[in-house]
Short mmCIF file of C-alpha atoms in Angstrom, two decimals:
data_model
loop_
_atom_site.label_atom_id
_atom_site.label_comp_id
_atom_site.label_asym_id
_atom_site.label_seq_id
_atom_site.Cartn_x
_atom_site.Cartn_y
_atom_site.Cartn_z
CA MET Y 21 -76.54 -45.25 13.79
CA THR Y 22 -76.77 -42.00 11.80
CA GLY Y 23 -73.97 -40.35 13.78
CA MET Y 24 -71.43 -43.10 13.16
CA ASN Y 25 -68.15 -42.23 11.51
CA PRO Y 26 -68.54 -43.49 7.91
CA VAL Y 27 -64.85 -44.35 7.67
CA ASN Y 28 -65.07 -46.47 10.82
CA LYS Y 29 -68.13 -48.30 9.53
CA LYS Y 30 -66.62 -49.52 6.29
CA GLU Y 31 -63.23 -50.24 7.85
CA ASN Y 32 -64.75 -52.25 10.70
CA LEU Y 33 -67.07 -54.12 8.37
CA ARG Y 34 -64.08 -55.15 6.28
CA LEU Y 35 -62.13 -56.10 9.41
CA LEU Y 36 -64.96 -58.36 10.52
CA ARG Y 37 -65.28 -60.07 7.15
CA ASN Y 38 -61.53 -60.66 6.96
CA ALA Y 39 -61.52 -62.01 10.51
CA LEU Y 40 -64.19 -64.50 9.52
CA LYS Y 41 -62.17 -65.44 6.42
CA LEU Y 42 -65.19 -64.94 4.20
CA THR Y 43 -65.24 -63.72 0.62
CA GLN Y 44 -67.74 -60.96 -0.12
CA LYS Y 45 -70.04 -63.56 -1.70
CA GLU Y 46 -69.80 -65.80 1.38
CA PHE Y 47 -70.37 -62.82 3.70
CA ILE Y 48 -73.57 -61.93 1.83
CA GLU Y 49 -74.75 -65.54 1.97
CA ARG Y 50 -74.17 -65.71 5.72
CA PHE Y 51 -75.51 -62.32 6.82
CA LEU Y 52 -77.51 -60.75 4.00
CA SER Y 53 -79.73 -63.53 2.69
CA SER Y 54 -83.36 -64.38 3.34
CA ALA Y 55 -84.56 -67.65 4.87
CA ASP Y 56 -84.81 -69.20 1.41
CA GLY Y 57 -81.17 -68.29 0.69
CA LYS Y 58 -81.88 -65.41 -1.66
CA PRO Y 59 -79.28 -62.60 -1.24
CA SER Y 60 -80.68 -59.18 -0.40
CA MET Y 61 -77.73 -57.41 -1.99
CA SER Y 62 -75.46 -57.91 -5.01
CA ILE Y 63 -71.73 -58.41 -4.64
CA ALA Y 64 -71.13 -55.16 -6.55
CA THR Y 65 -73.31 -53.19 -4.13
CA TYR Y 66 -71.67 -54.73 -1.08
CA SER Y 67 -68.18 -54.18 -2.51
CA ASN Y 68 -69.02 -50.53 -3.06
CA LEU Y 69 -70.09 -50.22 0.59
CA GLU Y 70 -66.76 -51.63 1.80
CA SER Y 71 -64.75 -49.28 -0.38
CA LYS Y 72 -66.84 -46.08 -0.41
CA ASP Y 73 -69.67 -46.45 2.13
CA GLY Y 74 -73.23 -45.82 0.95
CA ALA Y 75 -76.91 -45.46 1.81
CA ARG Y 76 -77.35 -49.15 2.64
CA MET Y 77 -74.45 -49.37 5.11
CA ASN Y 78 -76.68 -49.10 8.18
CA GLU Y 79 -78.90 -51.86 6.78
CA VAL Y 80 -75.89 -54.17 6.51
CA ILE Y 81 -74.56 -53.33 9.96
CA LEU Y 82 -77.93 -53.90 11.59
CA ALA Y 83 -78.31 -57.27 9.87
CA VAL Y 84 -74.83 -58.40 10.83
CA SER Y 85 -75.21 -57.18 14.42
CA GLU Y 86 -78.52 -59.00 14.82
CA LYS Y 87 -77.12 -62.32 13.59
CA LEU Y 88 -74.04 -62.04 15.76
CA GLY Y 89 -76.01 -60.78 18.76
CA ILE Y 90 -73.86 -57.69 19.27
CA ASP Y 91 -74.48 -53.96 19.69
CA SER Y 92 -74.47 -52.27 16.28
CA MET Y 93 -72.76 -49.24 17.83
CA LEU Y 94 -69.55 -51.28 18.06
CA PHE Y 95 -69.08 -50.45 14.38
CA ALA Y 96 -68.76 -46.78 15.37
CA ILE Y 97 -65.55 -47.22 17.35
CA PRO Y 98 -62.08 -46.67 15.82
CA PRO Y 99 -60.78 -49.69 13.85
CA GLU Y 100 -57.90 -50.16 16.29
CA GLU Y 101 -60.37 -50.71 19.13
CA PHE Y 102 -62.68 -52.79 16.96
CA ALA Y 103 -59.81 -55.14 16.10
CA GLU Y 104 -59.05 -55.60 19.78
CA LYS Y 105 -62.70 -56.44 20.48
CA ILE Y 106 -63.15 -58.94 17.65
CA HIS Y 107 -62.28 -61.81 19.96
CA VAL Y 108 -65.20 -60.69 22.14
CA ILE Y 109 -67.48 -60.18 19.16
CA LEU Y 110 -66.62 -63.70 18.00
CA PRO Y 111 -66.33 -65.62 21.27
CA ASP Y 112 -65.82 -68.93 19.51
CA GLY Y 113 -62.29 -67.81 18.61
CA THR Y 114 -62.99 -67.67 14.90
CA ALA Y 115 -60.94 -64.50 14.38
CA GLY Y 116 -57.82 -65.80 16.06
CA GLU Y 117 -57.95 -69.16 14.31
CA ALA Y 118 -58.57 -67.47 10.96
CA ALA Y 119 -55.61 -65.15 11.36
CA SER Y 120 -53.34 -68.02 12.30
CA ARG Y 121 -54.45 -70.07 9.32
CA GLY Y 122 -54.05 -67.06 7.07
CA GLY Y 123 -50.37 -66.78 7.88
CA ALA Y 124 -49.75 -70.15 6.28
CA LYS Y 125 -52.16 -69.80 3.37
CA LYS Y 126 -51.50 -66.36 1.95
CA GLY Y 127 -48.15 -66.98 0.32
CA SER Y 128 -44.70 -65.59 0.79
CA ILE Y 129 -43.52 -62.50 2.64
CA ASN Y 130 -42.61 -61.00 -0.73
CA HIS Y 131 -46.24 -61.20 -1.78
CA LEU Y 132 -47.36 -59.70 1.53
CA VAL Y 133 -44.85 -56.85 1.17
CA ASN Y 134 -46.35 -56.06 -2.22
CA ARG Y 135 -49.90 -56.15 -0.83
CA LEU Y 136 -48.99 -53.83 2.03
CA THR Y 137 -47.32 -51.29 -0.25
CA MET Y 138 -50.40 -51.21 -2.43
CA HIS Y 139 -52.59 -50.90 0.68
CA PHE Y 140 -50.68 -47.89 2.00
CA ALA Y 141 -50.28 -46.31 -1.44
CA GLU Y 142 -54.06 -46.43 -1.93
CA GLN Y 143 -54.58 -44.69 1.40
CA ILE Y 144 -52.10 -41.98 0.44
CA PHE Y 145 -53.82 -41.51 -2.92
CA THR Y 146 -57.19 -41.11 -1.21
CA LYS Y 147 -55.72 -38.69 1.37
CA ARG Y 148 -56.42 -41.01 4.30
CA LEU Y 149 -52.69 -41.11 5.00
CA LYS Y 150 -49.89 -38.62 4.49
CA LYS Y 151 -46.19 -38.59 5.29
CA GLY Y 152 -45.46 -38.96 8.97
CA ASP Y 153 -48.88 -40.44 9.80
CA LYS Y 154 -49.18 -43.42 12.12
CA ILE Y 155 -50.48 -46.58 10.44
CA GLU Y 156 -52.67 -49.37 11.78
CA SER Y 157 -51.36 -51.77 14.40
CA ASP Y 158 -50.05 -55.17 13.34
CA ARG Y 159 -53.27 -56.70 14.77
CA VAL Y 160 -55.45 -54.56 12.51
CA LEU Y 161 -53.22 -55.14 9.46
CA ALA Y 162 -53.27 -58.90 10.12
CA LEU Y 163 -57.05 -58.87 10.02
CA GLN Y 164 -57.17 -56.65 6.94
CA MET Y 165 -54.69 -58.84 5.06
CA GLY Y 166 -56.08 -62.12 6.40
CA VAL Y 167 -52.68 -63.30 7.69
CA GLY Y 168 -50.99 -63.87 11.04
CA ARG Y 169 -49.46 -61.02 13.05
CA SER Y 170 -45.97 -62.54 12.84
CA ALA Y 171 -46.13 -62.40 9.03
CA ILE Y 172 -47.21 -58.76 9.19
CA ARG Y 173 -44.33 -57.90 11.53
CA GLU Y 174 -41.84 -59.57 9.19
CA ALA Y 175 -43.23 -57.75 6.15
CA LEU Y 176 -43.16 -54.41 7.99
CA LYS Y 177 -39.48 -54.93 8.75
CA VAL Y 178 -38.85 -55.27 5.03
CA LEU Y 179 -40.76 -52.05 4.35
CA GLU Y 180 -38.68 -50.29 6.98
CA VAL Y 181 -35.45 -51.45 5.32
CA LEU Y 182 -36.77 -50.09 2.02
CA GLY Y 183 -37.38 -46.75 3.69
CA MET Y 184 -41.15 -46.77 3.26
CA ILE Y 185 -42.10 -46.79 6.94
CA ASP Y 186 -40.53 -45.88 10.26
CA ILE Y 187 -40.97 -48.39 13.11
CA ARG Y 188 -40.62 -46.65 16.47
CA PRO Y 189 -40.48 -49.12 19.38
CA GLY Y 190 -43.12 -48.35 21.98
CA GLN Y 191 -44.76 -45.72 19.77
CA GLY Y 192 -46.01 -47.43 16.63
CA THR Y 193 -45.27 -47.47 12.91
CA TYR Y 194 -45.35 -44.37 10.72
CA ILE Y 195 -45.35 -43.55 7.02
CA SER Y 196 -41.94 -42.36 5.86
CA ASN Y 197 -41.52 -38.61 5.49
CA ASN Y 198 -40.73 -39.36 1.86
CA GLU Y 199 -44.24 -40.51 0.92
CA ALA Y 200 -43.26 -40.57 -2.78
CA SER Y 201 -41.47 -43.85 -1.97
CA PHE Y 202 -44.84 -45.59 -1.99
CA PHE Y 203 -45.29 -44.87 -5.69
CA ILE Y 204 -41.77 -45.81 -6.75
CA ILE Y 205 -40.56 -48.57 -4.44
CA PRO Y 206 -43.52 -50.97 -4.99
CA LEU Y 207 -42.76 -50.94 -8.71
CA SER Y 208 -39.06 -51.59 -8.12
CA TRP Y 209 -39.67 -54.13 -5.37
CA SER Y 210 -42.19 -56.12 -7.40
CA LEU Y 211 -39.52 -56.70 -10.04
CA PHE Y 212 -37.51 -58.61 -7.47
CA LEU Y 213 -40.27 -61.04 -6.52
CA ASN Y 214 -39.09 -63.27 -9.34
CA GLY Y 215 -35.32 -63.73 -9.56
CA SER Y 216 -35.56 -64.72 -13.24
CA GLN Y 217 -36.28 -61.07 -14.08
CA ILE Y 218 -32.86 -59.79 -13.01
CA ASP Y 219 -31.67 -59.35 -16.62
CA SER Y 220 -34.76 -57.29 -17.41
CA ILE Y 221 -34.23 -55.17 -14.30
CA VAL Y 222 -30.63 -54.42 -15.31
CA GLU Y 223 -31.79 -53.50 -18.82
CA VAL Y 224 -34.39 -51.04 -17.51
CA ARG Y 225 -31.95 -49.57 -15.01
CA ASN Y 226 -29.36 -49.03 -17.75
CA LEU Y 227 -31.84 -47.12 -19.90
CA MET Y 228 -32.58 -44.83 -16.95
CA GLU Y 229 -28.88 -44.42 -16.19
CA VAL Y 230 -28.16 -43.11 -19.70
CA LYS Y 231 -31.02 -40.62 -19.44
CA ALA Y 232 -29.86 -39.61 -15.95
CA ALA Y 233 -26.36 -38.81 -17.25
CA TYR Y 234 -27.88 -36.73 -20.05
CA LEU Y 235 -30.00 -34.71 -17.61
CA ALA Y 236 -27.23 -34.41 -15.02
CA ALA Y 237 -25.16 -32.38 -17.49
CA ASP Y 238 -27.71 -29.58 -17.02
CA CYS Y 239 -27.66 -29.83 -13.21
CA MET Y 240 -27.51 -26.44 -11.48
CA ASN Y 241 -27.85 -27.79 -7.94
CA GLU Y 242 -24.52 -27.02 -6.28
CA GLU Y 243 -25.21 -29.33 -3.34
CA ASN Y 244 -25.79 -32.35 -5.59
CA LEU Y 245 -22.77 -31.50 -7.74
CA GLY Y 246 -20.76 -31.25 -4.53
CA LYS Y 247 -21.88 -34.77 -3.59
CA LEU Y 248 -20.80 -36.03 -7.01
CA TYR Y 249 -17.38 -34.42 -6.56
CA ALA Y 250 -16.97 -35.99 -3.11
CA ILE Y 251 -17.89 -39.44 -4.42
CA SER Y 252 -15.49 -39.06 -7.34
CA HIS Y 253 -12.75 -38.13 -4.87
CA ARG Y 254 -13.47 -41.21 -2.74
CA LEU Y 255 -13.46 -43.36 -5.88
CA HIS Y 256 -10.02 -41.98 -6.73
CA ASN Y 257 -8.70 -42.83 -3.26
CA ALA Y 258 -10.15 -46.36 -3.38
CA TYR Y 259 -8.60 -46.84 -6.83
CA VAL Y 260 -5.17 -45.66 -5.69
CA GLU Y 261 -5.33 -47.85 -2.57
CA LYS Y 262 -6.75 -50.78 -4.55
CA ASP Y 263 -9.56 -51.09 -2.00
CA PHE Y 264 -11.97 -53.19 -4.07
CA LYS Y 265 -14.79 -53.23 -1.53
CA GLU Y 266 -14.78 -49.46 -1.03
CA PHE Y 267 -14.45 -48.89 -4.76
CA LEU Y 268 -17.54 -51.00 -5.50
CA ASN Y 269 -19.53 -49.20 -2.79
CA GLU Y 270 -18.58 -45.81 -4.22
CA ASP Y 271 -19.32 -47.12 -7.72
CA LEU Y 272 -22.96 -47.61 -6.71
CA GLU Y 273 -23.06 -44.22 -4.99
CA PHE Y 274 -21.63 -42.58 -8.11
CA HIS Y 275 -24.51 -43.85 -10.23
CA ILE Y 276 -27.12 -42.98 -7.61
CA CYS Y 277 -25.74 -39.46 -7.30
CA ILE Y 278 -25.84 -38.92 -11.07
CA ALA Y 279 -29.50 -39.92 -10.92
CA GLU Y 280 -30.03 -37.36 -8.16
CA CYS Y 281 -28.27 -34.71 -10.26
CA SER Y 282 -30.70 -35.49 -13.11
CA GLY Y 283 -33.41 -33.61 -11.21
CA ASN Y 284 -35.95 -36.29 -12.14
CA GLN Y 285 -37.33 -37.68 -8.89
CA VAL Y 286 -38.76 -40.81 -10.53
CA ILE Y 287 -35.46 -41.72 -12.17
CA TYR Y 288 -33.59 -41.01 -8.93
CA SER Y 289 -35.95 -43.07 -6.76
CA MET Y 290 -35.99 -45.99 -9.17
CA ILE Y 291 -32.21 -46.12 -9.61
CA GLN Y 292 -31.66 -45.67 -5.87
CA THR Y 293 -34.05 -48.48 -4.99
CA ILE Y 294 -32.79 -50.90 -7.63
CA SER Y 295 -29.15 -50.17 -6.81
CA ASN Y 296 -29.67 -50.67 -3.08
CA LEU Y 297 -31.43 -53.98 -3.67
CA MET Y 298 -28.80 -55.07 -6.19
CA ARG Y 299 -26.23 -54.44 -3.48
CA HIS Y 300 -27.69 -57.46 -1.64
CA ILE Y 301 -28.17 -59.88 -4.54
CA SER Y 302 -25.30 -59.20 -6.94
CA GLY Y 303 -21.79 -60.50 -6.85
CA SER Y 304 -18.73 -58.88 -8.34
CA GLY Y 305 -16.99 -60.50 -11.26
CA MET Y 306 -14.04 -58.09 -10.99
CA VAL Y 307 -10.88 -60.18 -10.82
CA ASP Y 308 -7.93 -57.92 -11.65
CA GLU Y 309 -6.52 -54.45 -11.38
CA GLY Y 310 -7.05 -53.90 -15.09
CA GLN Y 311 -10.80 -53.90 -14.65
CA LEU Y 312 -10.48 -51.60 -11.66
CA ARG Y 313 -8.53 -49.15 -13.82
CA ASP Y 314 -11.03 -49.38 -16.69
CA ILE Y 315 -14.02 -48.63 -14.45
CA TYR Y 316 -12.20 -45.73 -12.81
CA GLU Y 317 -11.31 -44.18 -16.18
CA GLU Y 318 -14.85 -44.65 -17.49
CA HIS Y 319 -16.24 -42.93 -14.40
CA GLN Y 320 -13.79 -40.06 -14.78
CA LYS Y 321 -14.87 -39.57 -18.37
CA ILE Y 322 -18.57 -39.49 -17.43
CA TYR Y 323 -17.88 -37.08 -14.56
CA GLY Y 324 -15.82 -34.78 -16.78
CA LEU Y 325 -18.51 -34.62 -19.46
CA ILE Y 326 -21.18 -33.83 -16.87
CA LEU Y 327 -19.04 -30.96 -15.52
CA ALA Y 328 -18.49 -29.77 -19.10
CA LYS Y 329 -22.28 -29.62 -19.58
CA ASP Y 330 -22.00 -32.01 -22.53
CA ALA Y 331 -25.31 -33.86 -22.22
CA GLY Y 332 -24.93 -35.96 -25.34
CA GLY Y 333 -21.36 -36.88 -24.52
CA ALA Y 334 -22.24 -37.81 -20.92
CA ALA Y 335 -25.09 -40.02 -22.10
CA GLU Y 336 -22.90 -41.76 -24.68
CA ALA Y 337 -20.10 -42.27 -22.15
CA MET Y 338 -22.57 -43.77 -19.67
CA LYS Y 339 -23.99 -46.06 -22.35
CA GLU Y 340 -20.52 -47.31 -23.24
CA HIS Y 341 -19.61 -47.78 -19.57
CA LEU Y 342 -22.72 -49.87 -18.94
CA ARG Y 343 -22.08 -51.93 -22.07
CA LYS Y 344 -18.59 -52.79 -20.85
CA SER Y 345 -19.83 -53.42 -17.33
CA THR Y 346 -22.20 -56.16 -18.46
CA GLY Y 347 -19.41 -58.72 -18.40
CA ARG Y 348 -17.88 -57.51 -15.13
CA TYR Y 349 -20.74 -58.29 -12.76
CA ASN Y 350 -22.65 -61.42 -12.01
CA TYR Y 351 -26.31 -60.75 -11.11
CA ARG Y 352 -27.15 -64.31 -10.10
#
């Protein structure tokens, strides 16, 4: 027992409890109580063992192993293997039934997406994961989250679309090389869990857009300025050709690129995430060529002030553009 990997112990203990669908209090009552029902450990102490390990971990594992009639050394194996063996550890099928029930009880995919982002972000914070690392299998995640594997797979697909993970068929799932996404995207994504917050999201985005324009006027990154020039050129072509769809696409890219030129990674990531999600839920209220012309001219003014290094002017022009845009788009 003393040579067991401490990370494996606490991870496997948590996997087992989740497979049994027991709260920490229920787990203590089932495995860590005397014959008269008196618990041998407080919930706080047990919770600390699951999150940080501790001196009493071996005591818990021995007690659990004895009641289940299993070899305590099973808790030493990697969590991936432990998850595969849970159906053997619990021959009555409890784990499988629990996971299946969990898929229907734990709420929407949106909620699960949020839980998974927090789960991975915590592991990155504690240095257990870093960019490019392989994450747990869907079987292990299902047990950890207390839901079915199909729900996990669906939620992982959402995370891949958001750019937070990379699903490689036949190889596994990996943390995105841009690990900072896990500290920006969950905040942005959580705003979308309730559609009634769209107005608030737009308001926050607009505040960041004005600041981004202000900072972009001091941009010295030639590559980013080159991107902004290219987007402005494509906007001009779409305007001349009256290609509404292309114009609206480049409109979003224009704002995202200004955020990138700001040099503030948080502003850039937030605006990029919100804009990309808005692309899927917003509809255009643009109905005539007059509005197309107005937006084009407003963009040209912002672009010109950024090139002129006029931070205050760029910010004011962006603020005015966003004020006028409020009536052009329908975010419902």
